[in-house]
């Protein structure tokens, strides 16, 4: 749920009273004194002609108010658009707001949508709301996290964009647990929930080698990104294990969009030694490679394995073989860690690494030259 969602759901739209014989608020304000703002218990008491204490008793389900007065108070609350301030009440009772903050580099991708779904599942079980905000740059990330903390969130889950998170130490010292997802933090000791990027990449490259491929092109985003660096490392490990050299000329990194990945793929396939297989390091790069292979008429001649599953992978011809990871479970794991910290569990910050899975669909099983010659392992 975004901050805008919270505002939309939590906003009070007061209506003037139409109850005959009972004084109502000035039209459109919900306040007995005509001032703008949310109606208060004082406004409800004035509307009914009773004490604030009586209103409080009805609000909290306490005894001491007659049935007739209780009914009038409940009716006045409905007419005025009164809502109990759970934020202030929570702060008084337990210093908790029952909200958690989630900062993402960008919204709207399958990864981030699945992550939010997993986090929200656990938050609902705990009776909490998730406030989600985008933080695409290091500067914006700091602004976003500072704003979430100023709203007194009970905990933070961060998919990091920046390289220094030391500014969150005062929040930790104040008792706000912080959990990082997908990439570890820098400048701060905190829990992190990660994917086993390197092992997934090793499995993808090993799979292509077993299909008889020796020339494997690599297309990915900026290697300074933790997940990209880990996947490149796993790819190189698999080449080494297969007694194959890592060839920089077969690597194209820095492709941030499907269009850039498509161009990178064209460059590799148009080189003097074109690869017979491709390993793409995220779904945007995979989509770009699919488009390039289709445009060049090579969809069934060049093998393809992509890291990260995507919704249309099974609909493409041939269907795309991928390295998949359970992003919803990553979200659930991060949320559970955060709520455990909130409950008082205080072991040393640790990394939790979740496994990946190879899903074979067809594109990654196109045989390479060594398989055709009968000398490659399958």
mmCIF file of C-alpha atoms in Angstrom:
data_model
loop_
_atom_site.group_PDB
_atom_site.id
_atom_site.type_symbol
_atom_site.label_atom_id
_atom_site.label_comp_id
_atom_site.label_asym_id
_atom_site.label_seq_id
_atom_site.Cartn_x
_atom_site.Cartn_y
_atom_site.Cartn_z
ATOM 1 C CA UNK A 1 0.000 0.000 0.000
ATOM 2 C CA UNK A 2 1.395 3.384 -0.956
ATOM 3 C CA UNK A 3 1.343 6.578 1.073
ATOM 4 C CA UNK A 4 -1.273 7.862 -1.358
ATOM 5 C CA UNK A 5 -3.390 4.759 -0.676
ATOM 6 C CA UNK A 6 -3.215 5.416 3.046
ATOM 7 C CA UNK A 7 -4.273 9.021 2.588
ATOM 8 C CA UNK A 8 -7.131 7.998 0.340
ATOM 9 C CA UNK A 9 -8.436 5.343 2.715
ATOM 10 C CA UNK A 10 -7.824 7.273 5.905
ATOM 11 C CA UNK A 11 -9.180 10.634 4.787
ATOM 12 C CA UNK A 12 -12.313 11.903 6.547
ATOM 13 C CA UNK A 13 -15.109 13.191 4.370
ATOM 14 C CA UNK A 14 -17.497 14.731 6.907
ATOM 15 C CA UNK A 15 -21.138 15.268 6.119
ATOM 16 C CA UNK A 16 -23.403 17.820 7.867
ATOM 17 C CA UNK A 17 -25.867 16.414 10.365
ATOM 18 C CA UNK A 18 -29.452 15.975 9.214
ATOM 19 C CA UNK A 19 -30.739 14.738 12.598
ATOM 20 C CA UNK A 20 -33.626 16.996 13.526
ATOM 21 C CA UNK A 21 -33.384 18.793 16.844
ATOM 22 C CA UNK A 22 -29.657 18.116 17.281
ATOM 23 C CA UNK A 23 -27.145 20.843 16.430
ATOM 24 C CA UNK A 24 -24.756 19.807 13.629
ATOM 25 C CA UNK A 25 -21.376 21.032 12.488
ATOM 26 C CA UNK A 26 -20.909 23.757 9.923
ATOM 27 C CA UNK A 27 -21.384 22.190 6.490
ATOM 28 C CA UNK A 28 -18.304 20.369 5.138
ATOM 29 C CA UNK A 29 -16.112 20.649 8.252
ATOM 30 C CA UNK A 30 -17.296 17.953 10.674
ATOM 31 C CA UNK A 31 -16.344 20.320 13.507
ATOM 32 C CA UNK A 32 -18.803 21.830 15.944
ATOM 33 C CA UNK A 33 -16.887 25.121 15.893
ATOM 34 C CA UNK A 34 -16.870 25.313 12.074
ATOM 35 C CA UNK A 35 -13.073 25.025 11.780
ATOM 36 C CA UNK A 36 -11.525 22.773 9.143
ATOM 37 C CA UNK A 37 -10.111 19.416 10.241
ATOM 38 C CA UNK A 38 -11.142 15.988 11.418
ATOM 39 C CA UNK A 39 -13.912 15.885 14.034
ATOM 40 C CA UNK A 40 -12.739 15.090 17.571
ATOM 41 C CA UNK A 41 -14.294 13.476 20.638
ATOM 42 C CA UNK A 42 -14.999 17.010 21.848
ATOM 43 C CA UNK A 43 -17.035 17.648 18.693
ATOM 44 C CA UNK A 44 -18.989 14.408 19.185
ATOM 45 C CA UNK A 45 -19.678 15.295 22.824
ATOM 46 C CA UNK A 46 -20.885 18.777 21.849
ATOM 47 C CA UNK A 47 -23.083 17.335 19.104
ATOM 48 C CA UNK A 48 -24.784 14.929 21.528
ATOM 49 C CA UNK A 49 -24.737 17.203 24.560
ATOM 50 C CA UNK A 50 -22.755 14.840 26.770
ATOM 51 C CA UNK A 51 -19.269 14.644 28.257
ATOM 52 C CA UNK A 52 -16.020 13.742 26.502
ATOM 53 C CA UNK A 53 -15.591 10.947 29.068
ATOM 54 C CA UNK A 54 -18.866 9.362 27.935
ATOM 55 C CA UNK A 55 -17.734 9.492 24.319
ATOM 56 C CA UNK A 56 -14.415 7.892 25.308
ATOM 57 C CA UNK A 57 -16.204 5.102 27.175
ATOM 58 C CA UNK A 58 -18.377 4.275 24.176
ATOM 59 C CA UNK A 59 -15.386 4.433 21.849
ATOM 60 C CA UNK A 60 -13.426 1.961 23.982
ATOM 61 C CA UNK A 61 -16.349 -0.340 24.801
ATOM 62 C CA UNK A 62 -16.397 0.563 28.491
ATOM 63 C CA UNK A 63 -19.422 0.519 30.792
ATOM 64 C CA UNK A 64 -20.987 3.539 32.502
ATOM 65 C CA UNK A 65 -23.028 5.024 29.637
ATOM 66 C CA UNK A 66 -26.735 4.322 29.143
ATOM 67 C CA UNK A 67 -27.880 2.457 26.053
ATOM 68 C CA UNK A 68 -29.783 5.496 24.784
ATOM 69 C CA UNK A 69 -26.806 7.824 25.140
ATOM 70 C CA UNK A 70 -24.494 5.241 23.587
ATOM 71 C CA UNK A 71 -26.773 5.027 20.561
ATOM 72 C CA UNK A 72 -26.814 8.814 20.201
ATOM 73 C CA UNK A 73 -23.011 8.956 20.461
ATOM 74 C CA UNK A 74 -22.548 6.251 17.793
ATOM 75 C CA UNK A 75 -25.038 8.022 15.531
ATOM 76 C CA UNK A 76 -23.195 11.337 16.000
ATOM 77 C CA UNK A 77 -19.880 9.672 15.139
ATOM 78 C CA UNK A 78 -21.371 8.399 11.895
ATOM 79 C CA UNK A 79 -22.952 11.750 11.041
ATOM 80 C CA UNK A 80 -19.819 13.740 11.769
ATOM 81 C CA UNK A 81 -17.475 11.298 10.051
ATOM 82 C CA UNK A 82 -15.544 10.737 13.277
ATOM 83 C CA UNK A 83 -12.676 8.225 13.168
ATOM 84 C CA UNK A 84 -10.596 7.133 16.123
ATOM 85 C CA UNK A 85 -6.965 8.239 15.816
ATOM 86 C CA UNK A 86 -5.304 4.817 15.946
ATOM 87 C CA UNK A 87 -1.880 6.391 15.382
ATOM 88 C CA UNK A 88 -2.080 8.543 18.500
ATOM 89 C CA UNK A 89 -3.790 5.763 20.456
ATOM 90 C CA UNK A 90 -1.087 3.288 19.455
ATOM 91 C CA UNK A 91 1.648 5.684 20.496
ATOM 92 C CA UNK A 92 0.028 6.153 23.894
ATOM 93 C CA UNK A 93 -0.510 2.430 24.453
ATOM 94 C CA UNK A 94 2.643 0.804 23.109
ATOM 95 C CA UNK A 95 4.703 3.371 21.220
ATOM 96 C CA UNK A 96 3.786 1.497 18.005
ATOM 97 C CA UNK A 97 2.050 2.897 14.950
ATOM 98 C CA UNK A 98 1.315 -0.473 13.309
ATOM 99 C CA UNK A 99 2.923 0.724 10.092
ATOM 100 C CA UNK A 100 6.088 -0.432 8.380
ATOM 101 C CA UNK A 101 7.994 1.388 5.656
ATOM 102 C CA UNK A 102 9.158 -0.193 2.406
ATOM 103 C CA UNK A 103 11.607 1.639 0.113
ATOM 104 C CA UNK A 104 12.037 0.326 -3.455
ATOM 105 C CA UNK A 105 14.243 1.579 -6.309
ATOM 106 C CA UNK A 106 11.212 1.488 -8.581
ATOM 107 C CA UNK A 107 7.654 0.253 -8.497
ATOM 108 C CA UNK A 108 5.687 -1.640 -11.113
ATOM 109 C CA UNK A 109 8.158 -4.415 -11.975
ATOM 110 C CA UNK A 110 7.260 -8.049 -11.391
ATOM 111 C CA UNK A 111 10.039 -8.373 -8.812
ATOM 112 C CA UNK A 112 8.843 -5.440 -6.759
ATOM 113 C CA UNK A 113 5.140 -6.313 -7.062
ATOM 114 C CA UNK A 114 5.848 -9.855 -5.827
ATOM 115 C CA UNK A 115 8.042 -8.524 -3.025
ATOM 116 C CA UNK A 116 5.321 -6.156 -1.829
ATOM 117 C CA UNK A 117 2.776 -8.998 -1.920
ATOM 118 C CA UNK A 118 4.958 -11.188 0.307
ATOM 119 C CA UNK A 119 5.673 -8.399 2.788
ATOM 120 C CA UNK A 120 2.038 -7.351 2.932
ATOM 121 C CA UNK A 121 0.944 -10.922 3.658
ATOM 122 C CA UNK A 122 2.974 -11.008 6.876
ATOM 123 C CA UNK A 123 2.100 -7.404 7.772
ATOM 124 C CA UNK A 124 -1.618 -8.227 7.588
ATOM 125 C CA UNK A 125 -1.098 -11.167 9.930
ATOM 126 C CA UNK A 126 0.521 -8.728 12.365
ATOM 127 C CA UNK A 127 -2.194 -6.103 11.983
ATOM 128 C CA UNK A 128 0.112 -3.616 10.284
ATOM 129 C CA UNK A 129 -0.011 -1.496 7.145
ATOM 130 C CA UNK A 130 2.790 -1.207 4.596
ATOM 131 C CA UNK A 131 3.770 2.271 3.405
ATOM 132 C CA UNK A 132 5.602 1.921 0.080
ATOM 133 C CA UNK A 133 7.754 4.591 -1.550
ATOM 134 C CA UNK A 134 10.078 4.673 -4.562
ATOM 135 C CA UNK A 135 13.747 5.574 -4.111
ATOM 136 C CA UNK A 136 15.480 5.272 -7.463
ATOM 137 C CA UNK A 137 18.655 7.190 -6.565
ATOM 138 C CA UNK A 138 20.895 7.382 -3.516
ATOM 139 C CA UNK A 139 19.715 10.925 -2.741
ATOM 140 C CA UNK A 140 16.077 9.998 -3.173
ATOM 141 C CA UNK A 141 16.562 6.884 -1.052
ATOM 142 C CA UNK A 142 17.834 8.958 1.850
ATOM 143 C CA UNK A 143 14.935 11.399 1.512
ATOM 144 C CA UNK A 144 12.429 8.562 1.322
ATOM 145 C CA UNK A 145 13.750 6.660 4.331
ATOM 146 C CA UNK A 146 14.013 9.844 6.383
ATOM 147 C CA UNK A 147 10.401 10.694 5.516
ATOM 148 C CA UNK A 148 9.206 7.213 6.472
ATOM 149 C CA UNK A 149 11.023 7.439 9.793
ATOM 150 C CA UNK A 150 9.474 10.840 10.472
ATOM 151 C CA UNK A 151 6.096 9.117 10.177
ATOM 152 C CA UNK A 152 7.116 6.889 13.092
ATOM 153 C CA UNK A 153 7.031 3.594 11.191
ATOM 154 C CA UNK A 154 7.713 0.592 13.419
ATOM 155 C CA UNK A 155 10.273 -0.903 11.036
ATOM 156 C CA UNK A 156 11.905 -0.494 7.635
ATOM 157 C CA UNK A 157 12.444 -2.886 4.730
ATOM 158 C CA UNK A 158 14.831 -1.523 2.124
ATOM 159 C CA UNK A 159 15.742 -2.603 -1.404
ATOM 160 C CA UNK A 160 18.809 -0.365 -1.536
ATOM 161 C CA UNK A 161 19.702 2.151 -4.210
ATOM 162 C CA UNK A 162 22.543 3.946 -2.411
ATOM 163 C CA UNK A 163 25.950 2.858 -1.196
ATOM 164 C CA UNK A 164 25.893 4.327 2.319
ATOM 165 C CA UNK A 165 23.184 3.589 4.869
ATOM 166 C CA UNK A 166 24.985 4.844 7.950
ATOM 167 C CA UNK A 167 22.360 7.566 8.314
ATOM 168 C CA UNK A 168 19.947 4.859 9.552
ATOM 169 C CA UNK A 169 22.019 4.039 12.648
ATOM 170 C CA UNK A 170 20.148 6.549 14.858
ATOM 171 C CA UNK A 171 16.875 4.892 13.851
ATOM 172 C CA UNK A 172 18.247 1.486 14.827
ATOM 173 C CA UNK A 173 19.422 2.897 18.149
ATOM 174 C CA UNK A 174 15.902 4.226 18.693
ATOM 175 C CA UNK A 175 14.570 0.678 18.300
ATOM 176 C CA UNK A 176 13.483 0.704 14.642
ATOM 177 C CA UNK A 177 14.514 -2.604 13.013
ATOM 178 C CA UNK A 178 15.870 -2.363 9.458
ATOM 179 C CA UNK A 179 15.991 -5.290 7.008
ATOM 180 C CA UNK A 180 17.615 -5.082 3.584
ATOM 181 C CA UNK A 181 16.443 -7.091 0.600
ATOM 182 C CA UNK A 182 18.226 -8.233 -2.596
ATOM 183 C CA UNK A 183 21.428 -6.330 -1.779
ATOM 184 C CA UNK A 184 23.340 -6.020 1.505
ATOM 185 C CA UNK A 185 23.639 -2.671 3.291
ATOM 186 C CA UNK A 186 26.728 -0.474 3.400
ATOM 187 C CA UNK A 187 27.869 1.465 6.444
ATOM 188 C CA UNK A 188 25.459 -0.234 8.811
ATOM 189 C CA UNK A 189 25.035 -3.646 10.459
ATOM 190 C CA UNK A 190 21.575 -4.951 9.603
ATOM 191 C CA UNK A 191 19.741 -8.082 8.528
ATOM 192 C CA UNK A 192 19.707 -8.849 4.801
ATOM 193 C CA UNK A 193 17.599 -11.313 2.816
ATOM 194 C CA UNK A 194 19.308 -12.236 -0.442
ATOM 195 C CA UNK A 195 18.961 -14.557 -3.405
ATOM 196 C CA UNK A 196 21.777 -16.996 -4.104
ATOM 197 C CA UNK A 197 22.671 -15.077 -7.261
ATOM 198 C CA UNK A 198 26.030 -16.755 -7.800
ATOM 199 C CA UNK A 199 24.691 -20.304 -7.517
ATOM 200 C CA UNK A 200 21.806 -19.506 -9.860
ATOM 201 C CA UNK A 201 24.229 -18.149 -12.453
ATOM 202 C CA UNK A 202 26.506 -21.188 -12.061
ATOM 203 C CA UNK A 203 23.532 -23.465 -12.706
ATOM 204 C CA UNK A 204 22.450 -21.488 -15.783
ATOM 205 C CA UNK A 205 25.898 -21.500 -17.387
ATOM 206 C CA UNK A 206 26.553 -25.133 -16.492
ATOM 207 C CA UNK A 207 23.227 -26.045 -18.105
ATOM 208 C CA UNK A 208 24.265 -24.355 -21.354
ATOM 209 C CA UNK A 209 27.653 -26.073 -21.300
ATOM 210 C CA UNK A 210 25.901 -29.413 -20.899
ATOM 211 C CA UNK A 211 23.860 -28.669 -24.026
ATOM 212 C CA UNK A 212 27.122 -28.521 -25.962
ATOM 213 C CA UNK A 213 27.745 -24.765 -25.961
ATOM 214 C CA UNK A 214 31.262 -23.392 -25.617
ATOM 215 C CA UNK A 215 30.708 -19.809 -26.745
ATOM 216 C CA UNK A 216 28.281 -18.244 -24.258
ATOM 217 C CA UNK A 217 27.462 -14.549 -24.456
ATOM 218 C CA UNK A 218 26.601 -12.647 -21.273
ATOM 219 C CA UNK A 219 24.282 -9.616 -21.166
ATOM 220 C CA UNK A 220 23.466 -7.735 -17.976
ATOM 221 C CA UNK A 221 23.109 -4.475 -16.082
ATOM 222 C CA UNK A 222 25.868 -2.486 -14.352
ATOM 223 C CA UNK A 223 28.360 -4.781 -12.586
ATOM 224 C CA UNK A 224 28.529 -2.340 -9.664
ATOM 225 C CA UNK A 225 25.086 -3.644 -8.659
ATOM 226 C CA UNK A 226 25.540 -6.389 -6.062
ATOM 227 C CA UNK A 227 23.219 -8.911 -7.734
ATOM 228 C CA UNK A 228 24.840 -8.379 -11.147
ATOM 229 C CA UNK A 229 28.351 -8.804 -9.735
ATOM 230 C CA UNK A 230 27.310 -12.016 -7.996
ATOM 231 C CA UNK A 231 25.749 -13.400 -11.179
ATOM 232 C CA UNK A 232 28.823 -12.552 -13.244
ATOM 233 C CA UNK A 233 30.956 -14.294 -10.622
ATOM 234 C CA UNK A 234 28.795 -17.414 -10.762
ATOM 235 C CA UNK A 235 28.956 -17.431 -14.567
ATOM 236 C CA UNK A 236 32.744 -17.243 -14.500
ATOM 237 C CA UNK A 237 32.929 -20.022 -11.901
ATOM 238 C CA UNK A 238 30.910 -22.299 -14.171
ATOM 239 C CA UNK A 239 33.132 -21.520 -17.161
ATOM 240 C CA UNK A 240 36.196 -22.306 -15.076
ATOM 241 C CA UNK A 241 34.668 -25.583 -13.898
ATOM 242 C CA UNK A 242 33.972 -26.472 -17.536
ATOM 243 C CA UNK A 243 37.565 -25.662 -18.554
ATOM 244 C CA UNK A 244 36.350 -22.756 -20.657
ATOM 245 C CA UNK A 245 37.920 -19.284 -20.719
ATOM 246 C CA UNK A 246 36.071 -16.144 -19.697
ATOM 247 C CA UNK A 247 36.126 -13.909 -22.759
ATOM 248 C CA UNK A 248 35.404 -10.210 -22.090
ATOM 249 C CA UNK A 249 34.496 -9.700 -25.758
ATOM 250 C CA UNK A 250 31.541 -12.051 -25.210
ATOM 251 C CA UNK A 251 30.246 -9.917 -22.328
ATOM 252 C CA UNK A 252 28.005 -6.846 -22.526
ATOM 253 C CA UNK A 253 27.237 -5.171 -19.191
ATOM 254 C CA UNK A 254 25.511 -1.875 -18.479
ATOM 255 C CA UNK A 255 22.272 -2.687 -20.321
ATOM 256 C CA UNK A 256 19.589 -1.064 -18.183
ATOM 257 C CA UNK A 257 16.624 -1.501 -20.534
ATOM 258 C CA UNK A 258 15.274 -4.090 -22.948
ATOM 259 C CA UNK A 259 16.232 -1.803 -25.830
ATOM 260 C CA UNK A 260 19.848 -1.563 -24.657
ATOM 261 C CA UNK A 261 19.970 -5.342 -24.157
ATOM 262 C CA UNK A 262 18.576 -5.854 -27.658
ATOM 263 C CA UNK A 263 21.384 -3.723 -29.094
ATOM 264 C CA UNK A 264 23.980 -5.587 -27.004
ATOM 265 C CA UNK A 265 22.641 -8.890 -28.294
ATOM 266 C CA UNK A 266 22.864 -7.688 -31.896
ATOM 267 C CA UNK A 267 26.479 -6.657 -31.320
ATOM 268 C CA UNK A 268 27.419 -10.056 -29.908
ATOM 269 C CA UNK A 269 25.690 -12.004 -32.661
ATOM 270 C CA UNK A 270 27.193 -9.775 -35.333
ATOM 271 C CA UNK A 271 30.762 -10.212 -34.097
ATOM 272 C CA UNK A 272 33.434 -12.303 -35.809
ATOM 273 C CA UNK A 273 32.936 -15.057 -33.207
ATOM 274 C CA UNK A 274 29.229 -14.979 -32.350
ATOM 275 C CA UNK A 275 28.114 -16.989 -29.311
ATOM 276 C CA UNK A 276 25.907 -20.041 -29.782
ATOM 277 C CA UNK A 277 24.159 -19.388 -26.458
ATOM 278 C CA UNK A 278 23.200 -16.392 -24.335
ATOM 279 C CA UNK A 279 22.849 -15.942 -20.598
ATOM 280 C CA UNK A 280 20.932 -12.786 -19.649
ATOM 281 C CA UNK A 281 21.148 -11.469 -16.089
ATOM 282 C CA UNK A 282 17.647 -10.047 -15.573
ATOM 283 C CA UNK A 283 14.259 -10.162 -17.248
ATOM 284 C CA UNK A 284 14.700 -6.855 -19.084
ATOM 285 C CA UNK A 285 17.871 -8.202 -20.685
ATOM 286 C CA UNK A 286 16.086 -11.458 -21.479
ATOM 287 C CA UNK A 287 13.255 -9.626 -23.223
ATOM 288 C CA UNK A 288 15.767 -7.596 -25.226
ATOM 289 C CA UNK A 289 17.595 -10.776 -26.262
ATOM 290 C CA UNK A 290 14.345 -12.459 -27.298
ATOM 291 C CA UNK A 291 13.512 -9.510 -29.531
ATOM 292 C CA UNK A 292 16.965 -9.504 -31.107
ATOM 293 C CA UNK A 293 16.924 -13.260 -31.758
ATOM 294 C CA UNK A 294 13.487 -13.026 -33.321
ATOM 295 C CA UNK A 295 14.497 -10.094 -35.542
ATOM 296 C CA UNK A 296 17.600 -11.982 -36.690
ATOM 297 C CA UNK A 297 15.757 -15.260 -37.257
ATOM 298 C CA UNK A 298 17.874 -17.038 -34.645
ATOM 299 C CA UNK A 299 15.273 -17.906 -31.994
ATOM 300 C CA UNK A 300 15.695 -21.649 -32.582
ATOM 301 C CA UNK A 301 19.401 -21.570 -33.359
ATOM 302 C CA UNK A 302 20.883 -19.675 -30.400
ATOM 303 C CA UNK A 303 20.144 -21.000 -26.909
ATOM 304 C CA UNK A 304 18.962 -18.614 -24.203
ATOM 305 C CA UNK A 305 18.722 -18.808 -20.416
ATOM 306 C CA UNK A 306 17.518 -15.785 -18.442
ATOM 307 C CA UNK A 307 17.878 -14.926 -14.756
ATOM 308 C CA UNK A 308 14.461 -13.957 -13.308
ATOM 309 C CA UNK A 309 11.188 -15.404 -14.517
ATOM 310 C CA UNK A 310 8.590 -13.210 -16.190
ATOM 311 C CA UNK A 311 4.914 -13.579 -17.026
ATOM 312 C CA UNK A 312 5.169 -14.136 -20.784
ATOM 313 C CA UNK A 313 8.185 -16.478 -20.672
ATOM 314 C CA UNK A 314 6.019 -19.524 -21.417
ATOM 315 C CA UNK A 315 4.208 -17.817 -24.309
ATOM 316 C CA UNK A 316 7.315 -16.970 -26.342
ATOM 317 C CA UNK A 317 8.440 -19.282 -29.142
ATOM 318 C CA UNK A 318 10.436 -21.110 -27.954
ATOM 319 C CA UNK A 319 9.409 -20.748 -24.314
ATOM 320 C CA UNK A 320 12.214 -19.216 -22.269
ATOM 321 C CA UNK A 321 14.308 -21.273 -19.851
ATOM 322 C CA UNK A 322 14.943 -19.237 -16.692
ATOM 323 C CA UNK A 323 16.580 -19.170 -13.294
ATOM 324 C CA UNK A 324 13.691 -18.445 -10.958
ATOM 325 C CA UNK A 325 13.626 -17.298 -7.360
ATOM 326 C CA UNK A 326 10.625 -17.007 -5.052
ATOM 327 C CA UNK A 327 10.380 -13.247 -4.595
ATOM 328 C CA UNK A 328 7.228 -13.464 -2.467
ATOM 329 C CA UNK A 329 9.088 -15.736 -0.050
ATOM 330 C CA UNK A 330 11.917 -13.200 0.051
ATOM 331 C CA UNK A 331 9.344 -10.588 1.084
ATOM 332 C CA UNK A 332 7.781 -12.876 3.682
ATOM 333 C CA UNK A 333 11.202 -13.755 5.126
ATOM 334 C CA UNK A 334 12.205 -10.084 5.379
ATOM 335 C CA UNK A 335 8.922 -9.152 7.061
ATOM 336 C CA UNK A 336 9.159 -12.029 9.547
ATOM 337 C CA UNK A 337 12.699 -10.963 10.480
ATOM 338 C CA UNK A 338 11.548 -7.407 11.019
ATOM 339 C CA UNK A 339 8.599 -8.376 13.231
ATOM 340 C CA UNK A 340 10.833 -10.739 15.219
ATOM 341 C CA UNK A 341 13.167 -7.816 15.891
ATOM 342 C CA UNK A 342 10.204 -5.692 16.916
ATOM 343 C CA UNK A 343 9.152 -8.438 19.344
ATOM 344 C CA UNK A 344 12.508 -8.247 21.091
ATOM 345 C CA UNK A 345 14.580 -10.944 19.367
ATOM 346 C CA UNK A 346 18.058 -9.465 19.122
ATOM 347 C CA UNK A 347 20.643 -11.861 17.657
ATOM 348 C CA UNK A 348 23.505 -10.374 15.681
ATOM 349 C CA UNK A 349 22.477 -9.104 12.214
ATOM 350 C CA UNK A 350 22.746 -11.885 9.654
ATOM 351 C CA UNK A 351 22.341 -12.645 5.977
ATOM 352 C CA UNK A 352 19.611 -15.051 4.914
ATOM 353 C CA UNK A 353 20.187 -16.490 1.438
ATOM 354 C CA UNK A 354 17.340 -18.157 -0.442
ATOM 355 C CA UNK A 355 17.872 -20.662 -3.287
ATOM 356 C CA UNK A 356 17.089 -20.393 -6.991
ATOM 357 C CA UNK A 357 15.605 -22.955 -9.372
ATOM 358 C CA UNK A 358 16.275 -23.754 -13.032
ATOM 359 C CA UNK A 359 13.052 -23.974 -15.048
ATOM 360 C CA UNK A 360 13.624 -25.644 -18.435
ATOM 361 C CA UNK A 361 11.155 -24.646 -21.123
ATOM 362 C CA UNK A 362 12.924 -24.956 -24.459
ATOM 363 C CA UNK A 363 15.104 -21.963 -25.271
ATOM 364 C CA UNK A 364 17.912 -23.166 -23.014
ATOM 365 C CA UNK A 365 17.837 -26.672 -24.439
ATOM 366 C CA UNK A 366 18.732 -25.786 -28.023
ATOM 367 C CA UNK A 367 21.825 -27.950 -28.669
ATOM 368 C CA UNK A 368 25.207 -26.392 -29.277
ATOM 369 C CA UNK A 369 27.935 -27.396 -31.743
ATOM 370 C CA UNK A 370 29.582 -29.829 -29.328
ATOM 371 C CA UNK A 371 26.316 -31.645 -28.725
ATOM 372 C CA UNK A 372 25.696 -31.870 -32.495
ATOM 373 C CA UNK A 373 29.162 -33.361 -32.896
ATOM 374 C CA UNK A 374 28.358 -35.898 -30.220
ATOM 375 C CA UNK A 375 31.165 -34.816 -27.898
ATOM 376 C CA UNK A 376 29.343 -32.520 -25.511
ATOM 377 C CA UNK A 377 27.753 -33.654 -22.227
ATOM 378 C CA UNK A 378 23.982 -33.362 -22.062
#
